[in-house]
mmCIF file of C-alpha atoms in Angstrom:
data_model
loop_
_atom_site.group_PDB
_atom_site.id
_atom_site.type_symbol
_atom_site.label_atom_id
_atom_site.label_comp_id
_atom_site.label_asym_id
_atom_site.label_seq_id
_atom_site.Cartn_x
_atom_site.Cartn_y
_atom_site.Cartn_z
ATOM 1 C CA MET I 1 48.586 -22.712 -33.708
ATOM 2 C CA ASN I 2 46.034 -22.850 -30.885
ATOM 3 C CA GLN I 3 43.209 -20.365 -31.208
ATOM 4 C CA PRO I 4 41.946 -18.437 -28.152
ATOM 5 C CA PRO I 5 38.831 -19.850 -26.473
ATOM 6 C CA HIS I 6 35.307 -18.594 -26.983
ATOM 7 C CA SER I 7 34.595 -18.522 -23.224
ATOM 8 C CA VAL I 8 36.747 -17.860 -20.168
ATOM 9 C CA VAL I 9 35.860 -18.013 -16.469
ATOM 10 C CA GLY I 10 37.813 -16.659 -13.526
ATOM 11 C CA HIS I 11 37.496 -16.367 -9.743
ATOM 12 C CA TRP I 12 38.615 -13.287 -7.841
ATOM 13 C CA SER I 13 39.006 -14.604 -4.282
ATOM 14 C CA GLY I 14 40.041 -11.435 -2.509
ATOM 15 C CA PRO I 15 38.224 -8.451 -0.987
ATOM 16 C CA TRP I 16 37.628 -5.128 -2.713
ATOM 17 C CA ASP I 17 40.857 -4.020 -4.376
ATOM 18 C CA GLU I 18 40.363 -1.678 -7.285
ATOM 19 C CA GLU I 19 43.807 -2.118 -8.799
ATOM 20 C CA GLY I 20 43.745 -5.885 -8.401
ATOM 21 C CA LEU I 21 40.242 -6.220 -9.840
ATOM 22 C CA VAL I 22 41.174 -4.055 -12.838
ATOM 23 C CA GLU I 23 44.055 -6.404 -13.637
ATOM 24 C CA PHE I 24 41.850 -9.477 -13.001
ATOM 25 C CA ALA I 25 39.178 -8.266 -15.460
ATOM 26 C CA ALA I 26 41.694 -7.136 -18.071
ATOM 27 C CA ASP I 27 43.667 -10.385 -17.853
ATOM 28 C CA LEU I 28 40.517 -12.490 -18.269
ATOM 29 C CA ARG I 29 39.613 -10.412 -21.310
ATOM 30 C CA ARG I 30 43.093 -10.865 -22.825
ATOM 31 C CA ARG I 31 42.614 -14.635 -22.803
ATOM 32 C CA LEU I 32 39.947 -14.215 -25.523
ATOM 33 C CA GLY I 33 42.479 -12.644 -27.887
ATOM 34 C CA SER I 34 40.853 -10.552 -30.593
ATOM 35 C CA ARG I 35 37.378 -12.028 -30.074
ATOM 36 C CA SER I 36 34.657 -9.571 -29.050
ATOM 37 C CA VAL I 37 32.686 -10.356 -25.889
ATOM 38 C CA THR I 38 29.040 -11.156 -26.606
ATOM 39 C CA PHE I 39 27.991 -11.050 -22.946
ATOM 40 C CA GLY I 40 29.365 -11.568 -19.462
ATOM 41 C CA LEU I 41 27.962 -13.315 -16.381
ATOM 42 C CA ILE I 42 28.958 -12.167 -12.905
ATOM 43 C CA PHE I 43 28.238 -13.607 -9.460
ATOM 44 C CA LEU I 44 29.287 -11.746 -6.292
ATOM 45 C CA ALA I 45 29.774 -13.116 -2.794
ATOM 46 C CA PRO I 46 28.101 -11.042 -0.015
ATOM 47 C CA GLU I 47 31.278 -9.250 1.089
ATOM 48 C CA LEU I 48 31.435 -7.448 -2.272
ATOM 49 C CA ALA I 49 27.714 -6.614 -2.429
ATOM 50 C CA GLY I 50 28.281 -3.171 -0.916
ATOM 51 C CA ARG I 51 30.700 -2.398 -3.740
ATOM 52 C CA ALA I 52 28.582 -3.951 -6.466
ATOM 53 C CA VAL I 53 28.091 -0.761 -8.510
ATOM 54 C CA GLU I 54 31.845 -0.130 -8.581
ATOM 55 C CA VAL I 55 32.605 -3.768 -9.432
ATOM 56 C CA LEU I 56 30.142 -3.780 -12.320
ATOM 57 C CA GLU I 57 31.535 -0.599 -13.807
ATOM 58 C CA LEU I 58 35.098 -1.806 -13.468
ATOM 59 C CA VAL I 59 34.273 -5.113 -15.190
ATOM 60 C CA ARG I 60 32.331 -3.471 -17.995
ATOM 61 C CA VAL I 61 35.191 -1.102 -18.787
ATOM 62 C CA HIS I 62 38.261 -3.286 -18.338
ATOM 63 C CA ALA I 63 36.821 -6.584 -19.620
ATOM 64 C CA ARG I 64 35.007 -4.645 -22.385
ATOM 65 C CA VAL I 65 31.635 -6.293 -21.748
ATOM 66 C CA PRO I 66 28.681 -4.892 -23.751
ATOM 67 C CA VAL I 67 25.998 -6.889 -21.875
ATOM 68 C CA LEU I 68 26.456 -8.040 -18.275
ATOM 69 C CA ALA I 69 24.056 -9.998 -16.054
ATOM 70 C CA GLY I 70 24.212 -11.981 -12.816
ATOM 71 C CA CYS I 71 23.402 -11.927 -9.117
ATOM 72 C CA SER I 72 24.720 -12.213 -5.577
ATOM 73 C CA SER I 73 25.346 -15.668 -4.152
ATOM 74 C CA LEU I 74 26.713 -17.445 -1.088
ATOM 75 C CA GLY I 75 28.417 -20.021 -3.325
ATOM 76 C CA LEU I 76 30.235 -19.717 -6.642
ATOM 77 C CA VAL I 77 30.997 -22.124 -9.488
ATOM 78 C CA VAL I 78 34.106 -21.791 -11.633
ATOM 79 C CA GLY I 79 35.014 -24.551 -14.073
ATOM 80 C CA GLY I 80 34.915 -27.860 -12.207
ATOM 81 C CA ARG I 81 34.992 -26.253 -8.748
ATOM 82 C CA GLU I 82 32.211 -25.282 -6.347
ATOM 83 C CA ILE I 83 33.284 -22.615 -3.878
ATOM 84 C CA GLU I 84 30.854 -22.746 -0.964
ATOM 85 C CA ASN I 85 30.795 -19.963 1.653
ATOM 86 C CA ALA I 86 32.535 -18.036 -1.083
ATOM 87 C CA THR I 87 34.497 -14.828 -1.125
ATOM 88 C CA GLY I 88 35.061 -12.548 -4.078
ATOM 89 C CA LEU I 89 33.343 -13.071 -7.416
ATOM 90 C CA VAL I 90 33.150 -15.244 -10.493
ATOM 91 C CA LEU I 91 33.255 -13.604 -13.908
ATOM 92 C CA ALA I 92 32.523 -15.458 -17.159
ATOM 93 C CA LEU I 93 33.117 -13.847 -20.544
ATOM 94 C CA HIS I 94 31.487 -15.413 -23.611
ATOM 95 C CA ALA I 95 32.548 -14.504 -27.152
ATOM 96 C CA LEU I 96 30.115 -16.506 -29.254
ATOM 97 C CA PRO I 97 30.400 -16.358 -33.059
ATOM 98 C CA GLY I 98 27.277 -15.027 -34.723
ATOM 99 C CA ALA I 99 25.470 -14.568 -31.397
ATOM 100 C CA ARG I 100 23.625 -11.568 -30.009
ATOM 101 C CA ALA I 101 22.610 -10.918 -26.398
ATOM 102 C CA VAL I 102 19.927 -8.597 -25.038
ATOM 103 C CA ALA I 103 19.251 -8.035 -21.319
ATOM 104 C CA VAL I 104 15.770 -7.264 -19.970
ATOM 105 C CA PRO I 105 15.856 -5.803 -16.426
ATOM 106 C CA PHE I 106 12.596 -5.487 -14.495
ATOM 107 C CA SER I 107 11.645 -4.303 -11.003
ATOM 108 C CA ARG I 108 8.407 -6.295 -10.656
ATOM 109 C CA ALA I 109 7.493 -9.750 -11.878
ATOM 110 C CA SER I 110 4.184 -8.454 -13.236
ATOM 111 C CA GLU I 111 5.948 -5.860 -15.404
ATOM 112 C CA ALA I 112 8.580 -8.131 -16.935
ATOM 113 C CA THR I 113 6.876 -9.060 -20.198
ATOM 114 C CA ALA I 114 5.811 -5.460 -20.857
ATOM 115 C CA VAL I 115 9.398 -4.315 -20.335
ATOM 116 C CA ALA I 116 10.596 -7.058 -22.677
ATOM 117 C CA ARG I 117 8.277 -5.882 -25.445
ATOM 118 C CA SER I 118 9.622 -2.350 -25.070
ATOM 119 C CA VAL I 119 13.343 -3.199 -25.155
ATOM 120 C CA LEU I 120 13.698 -6.272 -27.387
ATOM 121 C CA PRO I 121 14.733 -5.353 -30.946
ATOM 122 C CA ASP I 122 12.379 -6.219 -33.790
ATOM 123 C CA GLY I 123 13.034 -9.706 -35.067
ATOM 124 C CA PHE I 124 15.105 -10.755 -32.065
ATOM 125 C CA GLU I 125 14.466 -14.476 -31.486
ATOM 126 C CA PRO I 126 16.611 -15.850 -28.683
ATOM 127 C CA ALA I 127 17.385 -19.547 -28.427
ATOM 128 C CA GLY I 128 16.568 -19.257 -24.731
ATOM 129 C CA TRP I 129 16.963 -17.152 -21.621
ATOM 130 C CA LEU I 130 19.252 -16.915 -18.635
ATOM 131 C CA ALA I 131 17.305 -15.327 -15.786
ATOM 132 C CA PHE I 132 18.380 -14.176 -12.327
ATOM 133 C CA LEU I 133 15.750 -13.032 -9.808
ATOM 134 C CA GLU I 134 15.737 -11.543 -6.308
ATOM 135 C CA PRO I 135 13.824 -14.124 -4.180
ATOM 136 C CA PHE I 136 12.607 -12.288 -1.082
ATOM 137 C CA ARG I 137 10.308 -9.656 -2.625
ATOM 138 C CA THR I 138 9.841 -11.091 -6.094
ATOM 139 C CA ASP I 139 7.329 -13.817 -6.942
ATOM 140 C CA SER I 140 9.393 -16.122 -9.150
ATOM 141 C CA GLU I 141 6.471 -18.467 -9.841
ATOM 142 C CA ASP I 142 4.366 -15.541 -11.059
ATOM 143 C CA TRP I 143 7.255 -14.307 -13.181
ATOM 144 C CA ILE I 144 7.959 -17.591 -14.944
ATOM 145 C CA GLU I 145 4.256 -18.209 -15.611
ATOM 146 C CA GLY I 146 4.012 -14.852 -17.370
ATOM 147 C CA TRP I 147 7.350 -15.191 -19.126
ATOM 148 C CA GLN I 148 6.566 -18.643 -20.508
ATOM 149 C CA ALA I 149 3.200 -17.405 -21.744
ATOM 150 C CA ALA I 150 4.975 -14.596 -23.622
ATOM 151 C CA PHE I 151 7.882 -16.762 -24.859
ATOM 152 C CA PRO I 152 6.479 -20.306 -24.960
ATOM 153 C CA ARG I 153 9.138 -21.923 -27.155
ATOM 154 C CA GLN I 154 12.213 -20.557 -25.387
ATOM 155 C CA PRO I 155 13.640 -22.402 -22.340
ATOM 156 C CA VAL I 156 14.653 -20.514 -19.211
ATOM 157 C CA TYR I 157 17.757 -21.320 -17.155
ATOM 158 C CA GLY I 158 19.444 -19.571 -14.227
ATOM 159 C CA GLY I 159 17.910 -19.118 -10.803
ATOM 160 C CA LEU I 160 17.314 -17.098 -7.664
ATOM 161 C CA ALA I 161 19.983 -14.969 -5.994
ATOM 162 C CA THR I 162 21.078 -15.617 -2.406
ATOM 163 C CA GLY I 163 22.241 -13.220 0.286
ATOM 164 C CA SER I 164 23.250 -13.090 3.924
ATOM 165 C CA GLY I 165 22.332 -11.252 7.128
ATOM 166 C CA ASP I 166 19.570 -11.399 9.726
ATOM 167 C CA GLU I 167 17.234 -9.988 7.082
ATOM 168 C CA PRO I 168 18.784 -11.424 3.911
ATOM 169 C CA VAL I 169 19.273 -9.050 1.023
ATOM 170 C CA ALA I 170 20.003 -10.370 -2.440
ATOM 171 C CA GLN I 171 21.034 -8.464 -5.533
ATOM 172 C CA VAL I 172 20.557 -8.879 -9.267
ATOM 173 C CA TYR I 173 22.906 -7.248 -11.770
ATOM 174 C CA CYS I 174 22.176 -5.870 -15.225
ATOM 175 C CA ASP I 175 24.966 -3.968 -16.962
ATOM 176 C CA GLY I 176 25.806 -1.232 -14.426
ATOM 177 C CA ARG I 177 22.587 -1.510 -12.397
ATOM 178 C CA VAL I 178 22.073 -3.222 -9.044
ATOM 179 C CA LEU I 179 18.476 -4.379 -8.494
ATOM 180 C CA ASP I 180 17.268 -5.222 -4.983
ATOM 181 C CA THR I 181 13.939 -6.479 -6.301
ATOM 182 C CA GLY I 182 12.817 -7.942 -9.600
ATOM 183 C CA GLY I 183 15.378 -9.489 -11.888
ATOM 184 C CA VAL I 184 16.998 -9.688 -15.303
ATOM 185 C CA ALA I 185 16.400 -12.017 -18.251
ATOM 186 C CA LEU I 186 19.231 -12.373 -20.757
ATOM 187 C CA GLY I 187 18.230 -13.601 -24.199
ATOM 188 C CA VAL I 188 20.845 -15.020 -26.567
ATOM 189 C CA SER I 189 20.278 -15.573 -30.293
ATOM 190 C CA GLY I 190 22.479 -17.014 -33.028
ATOM 191 C CA ILE I 191 23.511 -20.135 -31.073
ATOM 192 C CA ARG I 192 21.766 -23.109 -29.509
ATOM 193 C CA MET I 193 21.116 -23.335 -25.776
ATOM 194 C CA LEU I 194 21.030 -26.989 -24.705
ATOM 195 C CA GLY I 195 20.503 -27.881 -21.074
ATOM 196 C CA ALA I 196 20.164 -30.508 -18.386
ATOM 197 C CA VAL I 197 17.984 -30.312 -15.284
ATOM 198 C CA ALA I 198 18.607 -32.718 -12.389
ATOM 199 C CA GLN I 199 15.994 -32.525 -9.632
ATOM 200 C CA GLY I 200 17.879 -34.852 -7.278
ATOM 201 C CA CYS I 201 15.295 -37.647 -7.242
ATOM 202 C CA THR I 202 14.639 -41.134 -8.500
ATOM 203 C CA PRO I 203 11.149 -42.638 -8.990
ATOM 204 C CA VAL I 204 9.926 -45.486 -6.778
ATOM 205 C CA GLY I 205 6.841 -47.666 -6.812
ATOM 206 C CA GLU I 206 4.278 -47.772 -9.579
ATOM 207 C CA THR I 207 2.964 -45.124 -11.942
ATOM 208 C CA TRP I 208 -0.566 -43.965 -11.096
ATOM 209 C CA THR I 209 -3.290 -41.695 -12.464
ATOM 210 C CA ILE I 210 -4.700 -38.892 -10.325
ATOM 211 C CA THR I 211 -8.491 -39.177 -10.352
ATOM 212 C CA ARG I 212 -9.692 -36.292 -8.137
ATOM 213 C CA THR I 213 -8.127 -32.997 -7.086
ATOM 214 C CA ASP I 214 -9.121 -29.686 -5.545
ATOM 215 C CA GLY I 215 -6.558 -26.897 -5.925
ATOM 216 C CA ASN I 216 -3.259 -28.226 -4.609
ATOM 217 C CA VAL I 217 -4.940 -31.183 -2.859
ATOM 218 C CA ILE I 218 -4.987 -34.696 -4.335
ATOM 219 C CA HIS I 219 -8.018 -36.596 -3.022
ATOM 220 C CA ARG I 220 -7.937 -39.743 -5.134
ATOM 221 C CA ILE I 221 -5.225 -41.658 -6.999
ATOM 222 C CA GLY I 222 -6.396 -44.572 -9.106
ATOM 223 C CA ASN I 223 -9.854 -44.037 -7.570
ATOM 224 C CA ARG I 224 -8.416 -44.746 -4.121
ATOM 225 C CA PRO I 225 -7.608 -42.378 -1.241
ATOM 226 C CA ALA I 226 -4.305 -40.651 -2.084
ATOM 227 C CA VAL I 227 -2.820 -41.320 1.383
ATOM 228 C CA ALA I 228 -3.516 -45.037 0.994
ATOM 229 C CA VAL I 229 -1.582 -45.134 -2.283
ATOM 230 C CA LEU I 230 1.315 -43.233 -0.686
ATOM 231 C CA SER I 231 1.398 -45.653 2.281
ATOM 232 C CA GLU I 232 1.233 -48.645 -0.038
ATOM 233 C CA THR I 233 4.132 -47.270 -2.073
ATOM 234 C CA PHE I 234 6.263 -46.845 1.044
ATOM 235 C CA GLU I 235 5.418 -50.341 2.322
ATOM 236 C CA SER I 236 6.361 -51.883 -1.032
ATOM 237 C CA LEU I 237 9.929 -50.545 -0.860
ATOM 238 C CA ASP I 238 12.795 -52.794 0.172
ATOM 239 C CA GLU I 239 14.552 -51.978 3.434
ATOM 240 C CA GLU I 240 17.471 -50.201 1.793
ATOM 241 C CA THR I 241 15.165 -47.935 -0.242
ATOM 242 C CA ARG I 242 13.057 -47.231 2.849
ATOM 243 C CA GLN I 243 16.192 -46.056 4.611
ATOM 244 C CA ARG I 244 17.030 -43.854 1.644
ATOM 245 C CA SER I 245 13.532 -42.355 1.773
ATOM 246 C CA ARG I 246 13.825 -41.306 5.420
ATOM 247 C CA GLY I 247 13.817 -37.673 4.249
ATOM 248 C CA GLY I 248 10.318 -38.308 2.893
ATOM 249 C CA LEU I 249 8.669 -39.109 -0.396
ATOM 250 C CA PHE I 250 7.981 -36.506 -3.070
ATOM 251 C CA ALA I 251 5.364 -36.215 -5.788
ATOM 252 C CA GLY I 252 6.529 -36.634 -9.369
ATOM 253 C CA LEU I 253 3.913 -35.112 -11.681
ATOM 254 C CA ALA I 254 4.131 -35.994 -15.371
ATOM 255 C CA VAL I 255 4.266 -32.876 -17.542
ATOM 256 C CA ASP I 256 3.381 -34.656 -20.802
ATOM 257 C CA GLU I 257 0.649 -37.280 -20.903
ATOM 258 C CA TYR I 258 1.419 -38.205 -24.521
ATOM 259 C CA VAL I 259 4.680 -39.951 -23.614
ATOM 260 C CA GLU I 260 4.309 -43.715 -24.043
ATOM 261 C CA GLU I 261 6.428 -44.595 -21.027
ATOM 262 C CA HIS I 262 7.346 -41.941 -18.481
ATOM 263 C CA GLU I 263 11.014 -41.821 -17.501
ATOM 264 C CA ARG I 264 12.795 -39.923 -14.737
ATOM 265 C CA GLY I 265 13.104 -36.635 -16.629
ATOM 266 C CA ASP I 266 9.403 -36.567 -17.529
ATOM 267 C CA PHE I 267 8.295 -35.728 -13.972
ATOM 268 C CA LEU I 268 8.125 -32.372 -12.238
ATOM 269 C CA VAL I 269 9.150 -33.100 -8.637
ATOM 270 C CA ARG I 270 7.275 -31.253 -5.912
ATOM 271 C CA ASN I 271 7.077 -31.486 -2.099
ATOM 272 C CA LEU I 272 4.267 -33.251 -0.289
ATOM 273 C CA ILE I 273 3.259 -30.611 2.247
ATOM 274 C CA GLY I 274 0.467 -32.331 4.169
ATOM 275 C CA ALA I 275 -1.630 -35.460 4.600
ATOM 276 C CA ASP I 276 -5.048 -36.019 6.143
ATOM 277 C CA SER I 277 -5.500 -39.618 7.262
ATOM 278 C CA ASP I 278 -9.227 -39.099 7.850
ATOM 279 C CA SER I 279 -10.049 -37.876 4.359
ATOM 280 C CA GLY I 280 -7.127 -39.613 2.650
ATOM 281 C CA ALA I 281 -6.029 -36.396 0.934
ATOM 282 C CA LEU I 282 -2.491 -35.234 0.126
ATOM 283 C CA ALA I 283 -1.475 -31.586 -0.241
ATOM 284 C CA VAL I 284 1.216 -30.898 -2.851
ATOM 285 C CA ALA I 285 3.341 -27.814 -3.543
ATOM 286 C CA ALA I 286 1.914 -27.695 -7.071
ATOM 287 C CA SER I 287 -1.360 -27.646 -8.974
ATOM 288 C CA PRO I 288 -2.067 -31.289 -9.865
ATOM 289 C CA ARG I 289 -4.984 -32.120 -12.136
ATOM 290 C CA SER I 290 -7.304 -35.062 -12.620
ATOM 291 C CA GLY I 291 -6.008 -37.427 -15.270
ATOM 292 C CA GLN I 292 -2.387 -36.484 -14.613
ATOM 293 C CA THR I 293 0.178 -39.238 -14.122
ATOM 294 C CA ILE I 294 1.937 -39.342 -10.746
ATOM 295 C CA ARG I 295 4.847 -41.392 -9.473
ATOM 296 C CA PHE I 296 6.365 -40.948 -6.044
ATOM 297 C CA GLN I 297 10.063 -40.087 -5.761
ATOM 298 C CA ILE I 298 12.887 -40.251 -3.224
ATOM 299 C CA ARG I 299 15.625 -37.680 -2.888
ATOM 300 C CA ASP I 300 19.054 -38.439 -1.475
ATOM 301 C CA ALA I 301 22.702 -38.140 -2.496
ATOM 302 C CA ALA I 302 22.735 -41.450 -4.357
ATOM 303 C CA ALA I 303 19.576 -40.589 -6.302
ATOM 304 C CA ALA I 304 20.881 -37.113 -7.091
ATOM 305 C CA ASP I 305 24.212 -38.480 -8.313
ATOM 306 C CA GLU I 306 22.513 -41.118 -10.466
ATOM 307 C CA GLU I 307 20.105 -38.625 -11.975
ATOM 308 C CA LEU I 308 22.745 -36.015 -12.760
ATOM 309 C CA ARG I 309 24.886 -38.615 -14.514
ATOM 310 C CA HIS I 310 21.825 -39.678 -16.507
ATOM 311 C CA VAL I 311 20.796 -36.192 -17.689
ATOM 312 C CA LEU I 312 24.376 -35.141 -18.434
ATOM 313 C CA GLY I 313 24.811 -38.251 -20.566
ATOM 314 C CA ARG I 314 21.676 -37.355 -22.509
ATOM 315 C CA LEU I 315 22.944 -33.790 -22.903
ATOM 316 C CA ARG I 316 26.298 -35.013 -24.206
ATOM 317 C CA ASP I 317 24.471 -37.139 -26.770
ATOM 318 C CA ALA I 318 22.282 -34.186 -27.791
ATOM 319 C CA VAL I 319 25.346 -32.014 -28.362
ATOM 320 C CA GLY I 320 26.954 -34.663 -30.548
ATOM 321 C CA ARG I 321 29.886 -33.306 -32.557
ATOM 322 C CA ALA I 322 28.782 -29.676 -32.287
ATOM 323 C CA ARG I 323 31.085 -27.105 -30.718
ATOM 324 C CA VAL I 324 30.352 -26.249 -27.067
ATOM 325 C CA TYR I 325 31.479 -22.668 -26.440
ATOM 326 C CA GLY I 326 30.727 -22.426 -22.719
ATOM 327 C CA GLY I 327 27.975 -22.747 -20.139
ATOM 328 C CA CYS I 328 26.306 -21.670 -16.909
ATOM 329 C CA LEU I 329 25.546 -23.936 -13.930
ATOM 330 C CA SER I 330 22.986 -23.072 -11.242
ATOM 331 C CA VAL I 331 23.160 -25.267 -8.132
ATOM 332 C CA CYS I 332 20.706 -25.312 -5.231
ATOM 333 C CA MET I 333 22.030 -24.294 -1.810
ATOM 334 C CA GLY I 334 20.616 -27.621 -0.565
ATOM 335 C CA ARG I 335 23.155 -29.580 -2.610
ATOM 336 C CA GLY I 336 26.917 -29.146 -2.303
ATOM 337 C CA ARG I 337 29.273 -30.641 0.271
ATOM 338 C CA THR I 338 26.705 -31.131 3.036
ATOM 339 C CA PHE I 339 24.367 -33.120 0.797
ATOM 340 C CA PHE I 340 26.898 -35.198 -1.162
ATOM 341 C CA GLY I 341 29.613 -35.505 1.489
ATOM 342 C CA GLU I 342 32.197 -34.227 -0.987
ATOM 343 C CA SER I 343 33.160 -30.949 -2.627
ATOM 344 C CA ASP I 344 32.572 -29.979 -6.268
ATOM 345 C CA HIS I 345 30.147 -32.829 -6.982
ATOM 346 C CA ASP I 346 27.920 -31.230 -9.628
ATOM 347 C CA ALA I 347 30.542 -29.046 -11.317
ATOM 348 C CA ALA I 348 33.073 -31.888 -11.440
ATOM 349 C CA LEU I 349 30.513 -34.249 -13.030
ATOM 350 C CA VAL I 350 29.855 -31.687 -15.778
ATOM 351 C CA ARG I 351 33.563 -31.720 -16.621
ATOM 352 C CA GLN I 352 33.755 -35.511 -16.369
ATOM 353 C CA ILE I 353 30.755 -36.306 -18.575
ATOM 354 C CA VAL I 354 30.270 -33.324 -20.909
ATOM 355 C CA GLY I 355 33.942 -32.346 -21.198
ATOM 356 C CA PRO I 356 36.259 -29.455 -20.266
ATOM 357 C CA VAL I 357 33.640 -26.753 -20.756
ATOM 358 C CA GLU I 358 34.278 -23.232 -19.451
ATOM 359 C CA VAL I 359 31.390 -22.993 -16.979
ATOM 360 C CA GLY I 360 30.636 -20.217 -14.515
ATOM 361 C CA GLY I 361 27.766 -20.256 -12.075
ATOM 362 C CA PHE I 362 26.369 -19.902 -8.596
ATOM 363 C CA PHE I 363 24.453 -21.506 -5.729
ATOM 364 C CA GLY I 364 20.845 -20.339 -5.764
ATOM 365 C CA ALA I 365 17.726 -20.244 -3.610
ATOM 366 C CA GLY I 366 15.898 -21.917 -6.499
ATOM 367 C CA GLU I 367 16.699 -22.820 -10.072
ATOM 368 C CA PHE I 368 15.051 -22.375 -13.471
ATOM 369 C CA GLY I 369 15.001 -25.082 -16.099
ATOM 370 C CA PRO I 370 12.734 -26.933 -18.509
ATOM 371 C CA VAL I 371 10.928 -30.169 -17.764
ATOM 372 C CA GLY I 372 8.833 -31.264 -20.696
ATOM 373 C CA SER I 373 7.778 -28.440 -22.990
ATOM 374 C CA ARG I 374 8.117 -25.541 -20.528
ATOM 375 C CA SER I 375 10.357 -24.163 -17.801
ATOM 376 C CA TRP I 376 9.721 -24.182 -14.053
ATOM 377 C CA VAL I 377 11.096 -22.970 -10.744
ATOM 378 C CA HIS I 378 12.834 -25.868 -8.982
ATOM 379 C CA GLY I 379 14.419 -26.663 -5.645
ATOM 380 C CA TYR I 380 17.309 -29.036 -4.779
ATOM 381 C CA THR I 381 18.205 -28.934 -8.469
ATOM 382 C CA ALA I 382 21.292 -28.561 -10.638
ATOM 383 C CA SER I 383 20.431 -26.680 -13.833
ATOM 384 C CA LEU I 384 23.045 -26.495 -16.593
ATOM 385 C CA VAL I 385 22.842 -24.673 -19.918
ATOM 386 C CA LEU I 386 25.457 -24.961 -22.658
ATOM 387 C CA PHE I 387 26.061 -22.429 -25.423
ATOM 388 C CA VAL I 388 26.400 -24.619 -28.500
ATOM 389 C CA GLY I 389 27.280 -23.963 -32.131
ATOM 390 C CA ASP I 390 25.595 -25.271 -35.253
ATOM 391 C CA GLU I 391 26.270 -28.994 -35.674
ATOM 392 C CA SER I 392 26.473 -28.564 -39.444
ATOM 393 C CA LYS I 393 29.569 -26.361 -39.121
ATOM 394 C CA PRO I 394 33.047 -27.863 -38.755
ATOM 395 C CA GLU I 395 34.735 -28.309 -35.407
ATOM 396 C CA GLU I 396 37.538 -25.802 -35.988
ATOM 397 C CA ASP I 397 37.434 -22.417 -34.269
ATOM 398 C CA LEU I 398 35.271 -19.854 -35.975
#
């Protein structure tokens, strides 16, 4: 006899309808059978933002969710579908054997680690974090720097909420609370959290060593003016690759210098934000350092497709024969149909390569995910995390 799943995901596509939403939440919960929900993830389209408090309470009661986290978004992910310009909400319920979830809400990035110390139970060691932040008044870079310093061995996934209006307002959700600044970090223990981060780029040209920097400015690469190396890289490309790079070149900064040969996933991709032909300097949206390896990158639909296939294949291999219970996919607003020329690109590839995983998610204004030994804030990225069982246990339902 088939056992109920460990994760279920559903999309409510309508407007506010208390009776309908009650049945939607209760029906999703029934699909788990007798399993207890470990945590839920919820993503609301803007039209429901004004009713967010009521929606959260309804879901907590009728889906029987002890820990609930999520955010507002202009686009929703459910299974293998990406619903852009979305209506309604996506709700994911995860009943993970042996797992425990704790949510840490915070109003300011600078206060987050102090709040975590005050609310996390003694001995709680999460496998990783799912974080959702409000982007307009909250410094996500400051937050992740502090969070990684406090929890250096635990990867962070998730991303930044999106909203609509002339003065966009985004929301973050934690249990029954609606936060219009700050965020929530959800830690999960008792399982493994394995992920894939696709930054939408492919490396071009040679690998170089940065030899002089000042803040975010690269003065010399390989003891030559940085602009000269960039120009040489562009000129060395074949005509097809030049056409693909018409959106510009990006800086790929190696995050680990002890790797023998740097591959695509070893680089943190950042924008080139300025060039001075007189001094030969390049300004980068990062903090490069002397001695760091750099390789220029191009970003287009073909590169993004190739990279996502590559990292999902590596993720599938890392999972091996272990049981995948469910997952969460965060997709940049800069991807989707406009970028790829087709709907459902990222979500459909997850299903195609990793398998029929119950994945819920959202389109964000930025994404979190690890590159190398720590996590970063990304743009134009697809960030996937899977909730995975112990490989030493048998495949049957637990």
